[in-house]
Amino acid sequence: MADSRSALDQLFDEAPSGTSGGSGSGGGSGRRGEGRGGDGRRGEPRKRRGLRNTVIVLVSLIALLGIAAGVAYLLIANTYNEVKRVSIEQDPSLERPAETVVDDGAKAPINILLLGSDSREATDRNASVEDLTGFRSDAIMVAQISPDRQHATIMSIMRDNWVPIQGVGEAKINAAFSYGGLPLAVNTVENYIGARIDHVAVIDFESFKGLTDAVGGVTVNNTVPFTAQNGGGGFTFEGGEITLDGEHALSFVRERYAFSDGDYQRARNQQAYMKGLLQKTISSETMSDPSRMVSMFQSLKPYLILDEGLDLNRFVNLGLESRKLRSDDIAFFTSPTLGTGTSADGQSIVIPDEAGMEAIRTAFHDGTIHELAPTLAAG
């Protein structure tokens, strides 16, 4: 726990700042002689008193920040450790992509599978791992953190992509969870992207309400104006830059019936929301406010499932390694497809662009997807 505490303190201490450390040092540089006599001695006691008072104030602030960080750590640790965990260990008989090999001392890329559900059943805290086999993911994203931890690239995968599922045959990619639980879902995505998955987070869309409100709203660039339908609250979303509260955020990421291309636009909206949320999360406003971070964790906890390997130490150390990430270092795109079609058994499906996926698979495996992402369309 001490390692986690040290890492978390560094996260707070090294949060992005909106001011330069030297900006206040030069303001009085031209006023040194004021208030002094000819020999300058009258000003010394006042200067010493001022310096002493400044030191007292700084020490007090540091003490308060230390207490705040300590309290925040305890609250975050308790909250984080209460999150439901599941194993992603796969059946040894399943074929998997080769592991990414790196030189001694070098870091490997980290691939995180994000599964979004529009059903509370998926994150029922009383559910067993077996209960989760009935789950179908409504949103599938793979995030890669680059080996230098200075880039994050997030690829959306259309949930109706028609792909091979081991032991099943061809089926929609989001059905893998239903057929074999989280391990088979991970295996199916691994083979689709050509690289191994290190960690998994299953998130209920309901969490977006509390999470959005906890960070004070999320700003998105809405490319397609629309009015939500079929239980979406009837909210109208104007085009351009808009700020969402919790209720509007949930409607924004859920809606697909209002769009002519359905799930495609929903995936773009989910990307826009994730981008806005990440921008808000890594901002100095949030990273320097332990209470806000605690509130975020508490809002997310009831709706989150993580793999067993993503424990508190791993989570905090990953955050520490990636602390220099800025919003400009985060890229989104959608895996290429050839449009929609119909399967042999009559299902409406999305047809993957296998030729387009070749370069993506190589980049995911090598940890260079951030270099390829700028050449890929967001939708």
PDB file of C-alpha atoms in Angstrom, residues 8-246:
ATOM      1  CA  LEU A   8      -0.788   8.672  -5.806  1.00  0.00           C
ATOM      2  CA  ASP A   9       0.908  11.560  -4.016  1.00  0.00           C
ATOM      3  CA  GLN A  10       3.063  12.086  -7.094  1.00  0.00           C
ATOM      4  CA  LEU A  11      -0.046  12.181  -9.249  1.00  0.00           C
ATOM      5  CA  PHE A  12      -1.450  15.017  -7.155  1.00  0.00           C
ATOM      6  CA  ASP A  13       1.897  16.780  -6.793  1.00  0.00           C
ATOM      7  CA  GLU A  14       2.651  16.694 -10.529  1.00  0.00           C
ATOM      8  CA  ALA A  15      -0.787  17.688 -11.768  1.00  0.00           C
ATOM      9  CA  PRO A  16      -0.756  20.087 -14.738  1.00  0.00           C
ATOM     10  CA  SER A  17      -0.613  23.685 -13.626  1.00  0.00           C
ATOM     11  CA  GLY A  18      -2.021  26.731 -15.337  1.00  0.00           C
ATOM     12  CA  THR A  19       0.766  28.993 -14.109  1.00  0.00           C
ATOM     13  CA  SER A  20       4.511  29.017 -14.481  1.00  0.00           C
ATOM     14  CA  GLY A  21       6.690  28.597 -11.407  1.00  0.00           C
ATOM     15  CA  GLY A  22       8.624  31.728 -12.283  1.00  0.00           C
ATOM     16  CA  SER A  23       5.742  34.011 -13.111  1.00  0.00           C
ATOM     17  CA  GLY A  24       5.542  35.558  -9.668  1.00  0.00           C
ATOM     18  CA  SER A  25       9.271  36.008  -9.006  1.00  0.00           C
ATOM     19  CA  GLY A  26       9.934  38.994 -11.184  1.00  0.00           C
ATOM     20  CA  GLY A  27       6.999  41.198 -10.264  1.00  0.00           C
ATOM     21  CA  GLY A  28       8.900  43.031  -7.527  1.00  0.00           C
ATOM     22  CA  SER A  29      12.359  43.006  -9.072  1.00  0.00           C
ATOM     23  CA  GLY A  30      12.310  46.736  -9.762  1.00  0.00           C
ATOM     24  CA  ARG A  31      11.124  47.796  -6.282  1.00  0.00           C
ATOM     25  CA  ARG A  32      13.932  46.621  -4.012  1.00  0.00           C
ATOM     26  CA  GLY A  33      14.767  50.052  -2.655  1.00  0.00           C
ATOM     27  CA  GLU A  34      11.277  51.118  -1.595  1.00  0.00           C
ATOM     28  CA  GLY A  35      10.703  51.860   2.067  1.00  0.00           C
ATOM     29  CA  ARG A  36      14.408  51.905   2.916  1.00  0.00           C
ATOM     30  CA  GLY A  37      16.721  54.593   4.177  1.00  0.00           C
ATOM     31  CA  GLY A  38      19.964  55.426   2.482  1.00  0.00           C
ATOM     32  CA  ASP A  39      21.740  52.409   3.936  1.00  0.00           C
ATOM     33  CA  GLY A  40      18.811  50.080   3.318  1.00  0.00           C
ATOM     34  CA  ARG A  41      18.787  48.731   6.919  1.00  0.00           C
ATOM     35  CA  ARG A  42      15.254  49.830   7.869  1.00  0.00           C
ATOM     36  CA  GLY A  43      13.711  47.316   5.435  1.00  0.00           C
ATOM     37  CA  GLU A  44      15.520  44.217   6.711  1.00  0.00           C
ATOM     38  CA  PRO A  45      13.356  43.329   9.744  1.00  0.00           C
ATOM     39  CA  ARG A  46      10.178  43.746   7.665  1.00  0.00           C
ATOM     40  CA  LYS A  47      11.691  41.651   4.912  1.00  0.00           C
ATOM     41  CA  ARG A  48      12.602  38.901   7.360  1.00  0.00           C
ATOM     42  CA  ARG A  49       9.134  39.005   8.899  1.00  0.00           C
ATOM     43  CA  GLY A  50       7.581  38.843   5.429  1.00  0.00           C
ATOM     44  CA  LEU A  51       9.769  35.909   4.500  1.00  0.00           C
ATOM     45  CA  ARG A  52       8.963  34.121   7.757  1.00  0.00           C
ATOM     46  CA  ASN A  53       5.232  34.653   7.245  1.00  0.00           C
ATOM     47  CA  THR A  54       5.489  33.404   3.678  1.00  0.00           C
ATOM     48  CA  VAL A  55       7.284  30.263   4.843  1.00  0.00           C
ATOM     49  CA  ILE A  56       4.624  29.673   7.517  1.00  0.00           C
ATOM     50  CA  VAL A  57       1.860  30.012   4.932  1.00  0.00           C
ATOM     51  CA  LEU A  58       3.630  27.672   2.510  1.00  0.00           C
ATOM     52  CA  VAL A  59       4.276  25.075   5.207  1.00  0.00           C
ATOM     53  CA  SER A  60       0.633  25.274   6.274  1.00  0.00           C
ATOM     54  CA  LEU A  61      -0.551  24.815   2.694  1.00  0.00           C
ATOM     55  CA  ILE A  62       1.782  21.873   2.191  1.00  0.00           C
ATOM     56  CA  ALA A  63       0.501  20.282   5.396  1.00  0.00           C
ATOM     57  CA  LEU A  64      -3.104  20.773   4.320  1.00  0.00           C
ATOM     58  CA  LEU A  65      -2.381  19.349   0.878  1.00  0.00           C
ATOM     59  CA  GLY A  66      -0.639  16.391   2.473  1.00  0.00           C
ATOM     60  CA  ILE A  67      -3.634  15.725   4.697  1.00  0.00           C
ATOM     61  CA  ALA A  68      -5.986  16.101   1.715  1.00  0.00           C
ATOM     62  CA  ALA A  69      -3.898  13.723  -0.374  1.00  0.00           C
ATOM     63  CA  GLY A  70      -3.812  11.228   2.484  1.00  0.00           C
ATOM     64  CA  VAL A  71      -7.555  11.350   3.002  1.00  0.00           C
ATOM     65  CA  ALA A  72      -8.129  11.175  -0.758  1.00  0.00           C
ATOM     66  CA  TYR A  73      -5.846   8.173  -0.999  1.00  0.00           C
ATOM     67  CA  LEU A  74      -7.697   6.312   1.738  1.00  0.00           C
ATOM     68  CA  LEU A  75     -11.082   7.088   0.198  1.00  0.00           C
ATOM     69  CA  ILE A  76      -9.951   6.199  -3.320  1.00  0.00           C
ATOM     70  CA  ALA A  77      -8.249   3.023  -2.088  1.00  0.00           C
ATOM     71  CA  ASN A  78     -11.374   1.891  -0.258  1.00  0.00           C
ATOM     72  CA  THR A  79     -13.593   2.708  -3.225  1.00  0.00           C
ATOM     73  CA  TYR A  80     -11.268   1.128  -5.774  1.00  0.00           C
ATOM     74  CA  ASN A  81     -10.852  -2.066  -3.780  1.00  0.00           C
ATOM     75  CA  GLU A  82     -14.639  -2.465  -3.582  1.00  0.00           C
ATOM     76  CA  VAL A  83     -14.987  -2.650  -7.371  1.00  0.00           C
ATOM     77  CA  LYS A  84     -16.167  -6.044  -8.647  1.00  0.00           C
ATOM     78  CA  ARG A  85     -13.345  -8.142 -10.167  1.00  0.00           C
ATOM     79  CA  VAL A  86     -13.420 -10.994 -12.653  1.00  0.00           C
ATOM     80  CA  SER A  87     -10.799 -13.251 -14.175  1.00  0.00           C
ATOM     81  CA  ILE A  88      -9.876 -12.954 -17.829  1.00  0.00           C
ATOM     82  CA  GLU A  89      -7.756 -16.107 -17.830  1.00  0.00           C
ATOM     83  CA  GLN A  90      -8.385 -17.953 -21.073  1.00  0.00           C
ATOM     84  CA  ASP A  91      -8.703 -21.633 -21.854  1.00  0.00           C
ATOM     85  CA  PRO A  92      -5.178 -22.778 -22.842  1.00  0.00           C
ATOM     86  CA  SER A  93      -6.629 -24.437 -25.940  1.00  0.00           C
ATOM     87  CA  LEU A  94      -7.632 -21.079 -27.438  1.00  0.00           C
ATOM     88  CA  GLU A  95      -5.341 -19.579 -30.057  1.00  0.00           C
ATOM     89  CA  ARG A  96      -4.022 -16.120 -29.220  1.00  0.00           C
ATOM     90  CA  PRO A  97      -1.824 -13.534 -30.957  1.00  0.00           C
ATOM     91  CA  ALA A  98       1.863 -13.658 -30.105  1.00  0.00           C
ATOM     92  CA  GLU A  99       2.987 -11.577 -27.149  1.00  0.00           C
ATOM     93  CA  THR A 100       4.707  -8.290 -27.901  1.00  0.00           C
ATOM     94  CA  VAL A 101       8.422  -8.689 -27.172  1.00  0.00           C
ATOM     95  CA  VAL A 102      10.407  -5.641 -26.050  1.00  0.00           C
ATOM     96  CA  ASP A 103      14.077  -5.022 -25.321  1.00  0.00           C
ATOM     97  CA  ASP A 104      15.389  -5.287 -21.767  1.00  0.00           C
ATOM     98  CA  GLY A 105      14.412  -2.225 -19.768  1.00  0.00           C
ATOM     99  CA  ALA A 106      11.846  -1.097 -22.335  1.00  0.00           C
ATOM    100  CA  LYS A 107       8.128  -0.900 -21.666  1.00  0.00           C
ATOM    101  CA  ALA A 108       5.549  -2.785 -23.675  1.00  0.00           C
ATOM    102  CA  PRO A 109       2.367  -1.103 -24.889  1.00  0.00           C
ATOM    103  CA  ILE A 110      -0.696  -1.599 -22.710  1.00  0.00           C
ATOM    104  CA  ASN A 111      -3.969  -2.637 -24.325  1.00  0.00           C
ATOM    105  CA  ILE A 112      -7.185  -2.123 -22.380  1.00  0.00           C
ATOM    106  CA  LEU A 113     -10.529  -3.493 -23.554  1.00  0.00           C
ATOM    107  CA  LEU A 114     -13.466  -1.238 -22.679  1.00  0.00           C
ATOM    108  CA  LEU A 115     -16.913  -2.813 -22.844  1.00  0.00           C
ATOM    109  CA  GLY A 116     -19.980  -0.638 -22.395  1.00  0.00           C
ATOM    110  CA  SER A 117     -23.342  -2.059 -21.455  1.00  0.00           C
ATOM    111  CA  ASP A 118     -26.788  -0.502 -21.565  1.00  0.00           C
ATOM    112  CA  SER A 119     -28.089  -3.027 -19.043  1.00  0.00           C
ATOM    113  CA  ARG A 120     -27.690  -2.903 -15.267  1.00  0.00           C
ATOM    114  CA  GLU A 121     -27.641  -6.699 -15.203  1.00  0.00           C
ATOM    115  CA  ALA A 122     -24.083  -6.668 -16.501  1.00  0.00           C
ATOM    116  CA  THR A 123     -22.779  -4.862 -13.425  1.00  0.00           C
ATOM    117  CA  ASP A 124     -25.004  -6.344 -10.737  1.00  0.00           C
ATOM    118  CA  ARG A 125     -22.658  -6.604  -7.761  1.00  0.00           C
ATOM    119  CA  ASN A 126     -24.355  -9.830  -6.686  1.00  0.00           C
ATOM    120  CA  ALA A 127     -23.858 -11.470 -10.076  1.00  0.00           C
ATOM    121  CA  SER A 128     -21.315 -14.250 -10.479  1.00  0.00           C
ATOM    122  CA  VAL A 129     -18.931 -14.487 -13.403  1.00  0.00           C
ATOM    123  CA  GLU A 130     -21.203 -17.172 -14.825  1.00  0.00           C
ATOM    124  CA  ASP A 131     -24.137 -14.743 -14.717  1.00  0.00           C
ATOM    125  CA  LEU A 132     -22.192 -12.409 -16.994  1.00  0.00           C
ATOM    126  CA  THR A 133     -22.294 -14.882 -19.880  1.00  0.00           C
ATOM    127  CA  GLY A 134     -25.684 -13.466 -20.852  1.00  0.00           C
ATOM    128  CA  PHE A 135     -24.187 -10.025 -21.393  1.00  0.00           C
ATOM    129  CA  ARG A 136     -23.860  -8.406 -24.832  1.00  0.00           C
ATOM    130  CA  SER A 137     -21.698  -5.328 -25.114  1.00  0.00           C
ATOM    131  CA  ASP A 138     -23.304  -2.240 -26.629  1.00  0.00           C
ATOM    132  CA  ALA A 139     -19.970  -0.445 -27.003  1.00  0.00           C
ATOM    133  CA  ILE A 140     -16.563  -1.994 -27.663  1.00  0.00           C
ATOM    134  CA  MET A 141     -13.356   0.022 -27.547  1.00  0.00           C
ATOM    135  CA  VAL A 142      -9.690  -0.910 -27.314  1.00  0.00           C
ATOM    136  CA  ALA A 143      -7.329   1.646 -25.813  1.00  0.00           C
ATOM    137  CA  GLN A 144      -3.592   1.356 -26.325  1.00  0.00           C
ATOM    138  CA  ILE A 145      -1.186   3.301 -24.149  1.00  0.00           C
ATOM    139  CA  SER A 146       2.067   3.635 -26.059  1.00  0.00           C
ATOM    140  CA  PRO A 147       5.344   2.198 -24.732  1.00  0.00           C
ATOM    141  CA  ASP A 148       6.583   5.698 -23.833  1.00  0.00           C
ATOM    142  CA  ARG A 149       3.249   6.347 -22.026  1.00  0.00           C
ATOM    143  CA  GLN A 150       2.855   9.629 -23.903  1.00  0.00           C
ATOM    144  CA  HIS A 151       0.069   8.594 -26.285  1.00  0.00           C
ATOM    145  CA  ALA A 152      -3.334   6.963 -25.871  1.00  0.00           C
ATOM    146  CA  THR A 153      -5.201   5.685 -28.919  1.00  0.00           C
ATOM    147  CA  ILE A 154      -8.757   4.390 -28.684  1.00  0.00           C
ATOM    148  CA  MET A 155     -10.334   2.313 -31.433  1.00  0.00           C
ATOM    149  CA  SER A 156     -14.082   1.699 -31.513  1.00  0.00           C
ATOM    150  CA  ILE A 157     -15.260  -1.649 -32.860  1.00  0.00           C
ATOM    151  CA  MET A 158     -18.739  -1.875 -34.307  1.00  0.00           C
ATOM    152  CA  ARG A 159     -20.652  -4.326 -32.135  1.00  0.00           C
ATOM    153  CA  ASP A 160     -22.182  -6.115 -35.160  1.00  0.00           C
ATOM    154  CA  ASN A 161     -18.823  -6.853 -36.812  1.00  0.00           C
ATOM    155  CA  TRP A 162     -19.000 -10.383 -38.223  1.00  0.00           C
ATOM    156  CA  VAL A 163     -15.913 -12.191 -36.916  1.00  0.00           C
ATOM    157  CA  PRO A 164     -14.664 -15.697 -36.066  1.00  0.00           C
ATOM    158  CA  ILE A 165     -15.339 -16.738 -32.462  1.00  0.00           C
ATOM    159  CA  GLN A 166     -13.375 -19.803 -31.393  1.00  0.00           C
ATOM    160  CA  GLY A 167     -15.604 -22.765 -30.631  1.00  0.00           C
ATOM    161  CA  VAL A 168     -18.602 -21.013 -32.177  1.00  0.00           C
ATOM    162  CA  GLY A 169     -17.841 -20.061 -35.770  1.00  0.00           C
ATOM    163  CA  GLU A 170     -18.646 -16.688 -37.279  1.00  0.00           C
ATOM    164  CA  ALA A 171     -20.892 -14.401 -35.264  1.00  0.00           C
ATOM    165  CA  LYS A 172     -21.291 -10.798 -34.177  1.00  0.00           C
ATOM    166  CA  ILE A 173     -18.305  -9.753 -32.101  1.00  0.00           C
ATOM    167  CA  ASN A 174     -20.474  -8.619 -29.198  1.00  0.00           C
ATOM    168  CA  ALA A 175     -21.931 -12.138 -28.909  1.00  0.00           C
ATOM    169  CA  ALA A 176     -18.595 -13.594 -27.725  1.00  0.00           C
ATOM    170  CA  PHE A 177     -19.367 -12.544 -24.159  1.00  0.00           C
ATOM    171  CA  SER A 178     -22.703 -14.331 -24.334  1.00  0.00           C
ATOM    172  CA  TYR A 179     -21.099 -17.526 -25.637  1.00  0.00           C
ATOM    173  CA  GLY A 180     -18.102 -17.759 -23.312  1.00  0.00           C
ATOM    174  CA  GLY A 181     -18.039 -14.948 -20.809  1.00  0.00           C
ATOM    175  CA  LEU A 182     -15.336 -12.344 -20.491  1.00  0.00           C
ATOM    176  CA  PRO A 183     -12.406 -14.667 -21.328  1.00  0.00           C
ATOM    177  CA  LEU A 184     -13.889 -15.551 -24.733  1.00  0.00           C
ATOM    178  CA  ALA A 185     -14.794 -11.917 -25.384  1.00  0.00           C
ATOM    179  CA  VAL A 186     -11.187 -10.947 -24.684  1.00  0.00           C
ATOM    180  CA  ASN A 187      -9.875 -13.726 -26.916  1.00  0.00           C
ATOM    181  CA  THR A 188     -12.163 -12.703 -29.776  1.00  0.00           C
ATOM    182  CA  VAL A 189     -11.078  -9.064 -29.591  1.00  0.00           C
ATOM    183  CA  GLU A 190      -7.421 -10.082 -29.303  1.00  0.00           C
ATOM    184  CA  ASN A 191      -7.616 -12.043 -32.533  1.00  0.00           C
ATOM    185  CA  TYR A 192      -9.480  -9.210 -34.217  1.00  0.00           C
ATOM    186  CA  ILE A 193      -6.811  -6.598 -33.334  1.00  0.00           C
ATOM    187  CA  GLY A 194      -3.811  -8.941 -33.577  1.00  0.00           C
ATOM    188  CA  ALA A 195      -2.505  -8.161 -30.090  1.00  0.00           C
ATOM    189  CA  ARG A 196      -3.058  -9.309 -26.546  1.00  0.00           C
ATOM    190  CA  ILE A 197      -5.342  -7.530 -24.110  1.00  0.00           C
ATOM    191  CA  ASP A 198      -3.752  -6.636 -20.768  1.00  0.00           C
ATOM    192  CA  HIS A 199      -6.734  -5.306 -18.854  1.00  0.00           C
ATOM    193  CA  VAL A 200     -10.507  -5.048 -19.113  1.00  0.00           C
ATOM    194  CA  ALA A 201     -13.124  -2.622 -17.820  1.00  0.00           C
ATOM    195  CA  VAL A 202     -16.849  -3.325 -18.157  1.00  0.00           C
ATOM    196  CA  ILE A 203     -18.864  -0.149 -17.679  1.00  0.00           C
ATOM    197  CA  ASP A 204     -22.602   0.373 -17.434  1.00  0.00           C
ATOM    198  CA  PHE A 205     -23.817   3.403 -19.375  1.00  0.00           C
ATOM    199  CA  GLU A 206     -25.693   4.485 -16.240  1.00  0.00           C
ATOM    200  CA  SER A 207     -22.337   5.473 -14.742  1.00  0.00           C
ATOM    201  CA  PHE A 208     -22.045   8.338 -17.210  1.00  0.00           C
ATOM    202  CA  LYS A 209     -24.679  10.308 -15.311  1.00  0.00           C
ATOM    203  CA  GLY A 210     -22.835  10.476 -12.009  1.00  0.00           C
ATOM    204  CA  LEU A 211     -19.405  10.603 -13.618  1.00  0.00           C
ATOM    205  CA  THR A 212     -20.342  13.570 -15.802  1.00  0.00           C
ATOM    206  CA  ASP A 213     -21.813  15.493 -12.893  1.00  0.00           C
ATOM    207  CA  ALA A 214     -18.810  14.634 -10.696  1.00  0.00           C
ATOM    208  CA  VAL A 215     -16.426  16.402 -13.092  1.00  0.00           C
ATOM    209  CA  GLY A 216     -18.744  19.378 -13.522  1.00  0.00           C
ATOM    210  CA  GLY A 217     -20.043  18.497 -16.994  1.00  0.00           C
ATOM    211  CA  VAL A 218     -18.419  17.208 -20.173  1.00  0.00           C
ATOM    212  CA  THR A 219     -17.979  19.311 -23.310  1.00  0.00           C
ATOM    213  CA  VAL A 220     -18.281  17.566 -26.678  1.00  0.00           C
ATOM    214  CA  ASN A 221     -18.190  18.606 -30.310  1.00  0.00           C
ATOM    215  CA  ASN A 222     -21.530  17.380 -31.658  1.00  0.00           C
ATOM    216  CA  THR A 223     -21.171  16.834 -35.405  1.00  0.00           C
ATOM    217  CA  VAL A 224     -24.788  15.791 -36.071  1.00  0.00           C
ATOM    218  CA  PRO A 225     -27.651  17.698 -34.384  1.00  0.00           C
ATOM    219  CA  PHE A 226     -30.447  15.383 -33.215  1.00  0.00           C
ATOM    220  CA  THR A 227     -33.359  14.841 -30.885  1.00  0.00           C
ATOM    221  CA  ALA A 228     -33.183  11.660 -28.821  1.00  0.00           C
ATOM    222  CA  GLN A 229     -35.865   9.049 -29.478  1.00  0.00           C
ATOM    223  CA  ASN A 230     -37.174   5.808 -27.939  1.00  0.00           C
ATOM    224  CA  GLY A 231     -36.610   6.537 -24.256  1.00  0.00           C
ATOM    225  CA  GLY A 232     -33.756   8.972 -24.800  1.00  0.00           C
ATOM    226  CA  GLY A 233     -35.520  11.673 -22.800  1.00  0.00           C
ATOM    227  CA  GLY A 234     -36.523  13.675 -25.847  1.00  0.00           C
ATOM    228  CA  PHE A 235     -33.447  15.849 -25.400  1.00  0.00           C
ATOM    229  CA  THR A 236     -32.368  17.970 -28.359  1.00  0.00           C
ATOM    230  CA  PHE A 237     -28.651  18.278 -29.031  1.00  0.00           C
ATOM    231  CA  GLU A 238     -27.589  21.249 -31.133  1.00  0.00           C
ATOM    232  CA  GLY A 239     -24.600  21.031 -33.448  1.00  0.00           C
ATOM    233  CA  GLY A 240     -21.181  22.287 -32.422  1.00  0.00           C
ATOM    234  CA  GLU A 241     -19.597  22.488 -29.002  1.00  0.00           C
ATOM    235  CA  ILE A 242     -22.062  21.642 -26.238  1.00  0.00           C
ATOM    236  CA  THR A 243     -21.660  20.873 -22.541  1.00  0.00           C
ATOM    237  CA  LEU A 244     -23.520  17.861 -21.182  1.00  0.00           C
ATOM    238  CA  ASP A 245     -24.770  17.239 -17.674  1.00  0.00           C
ATOM    239  CA  GLY A 246     -25.327  13.696 -16.435  1.00  0.00           C
TER     240      GLY A 246
END
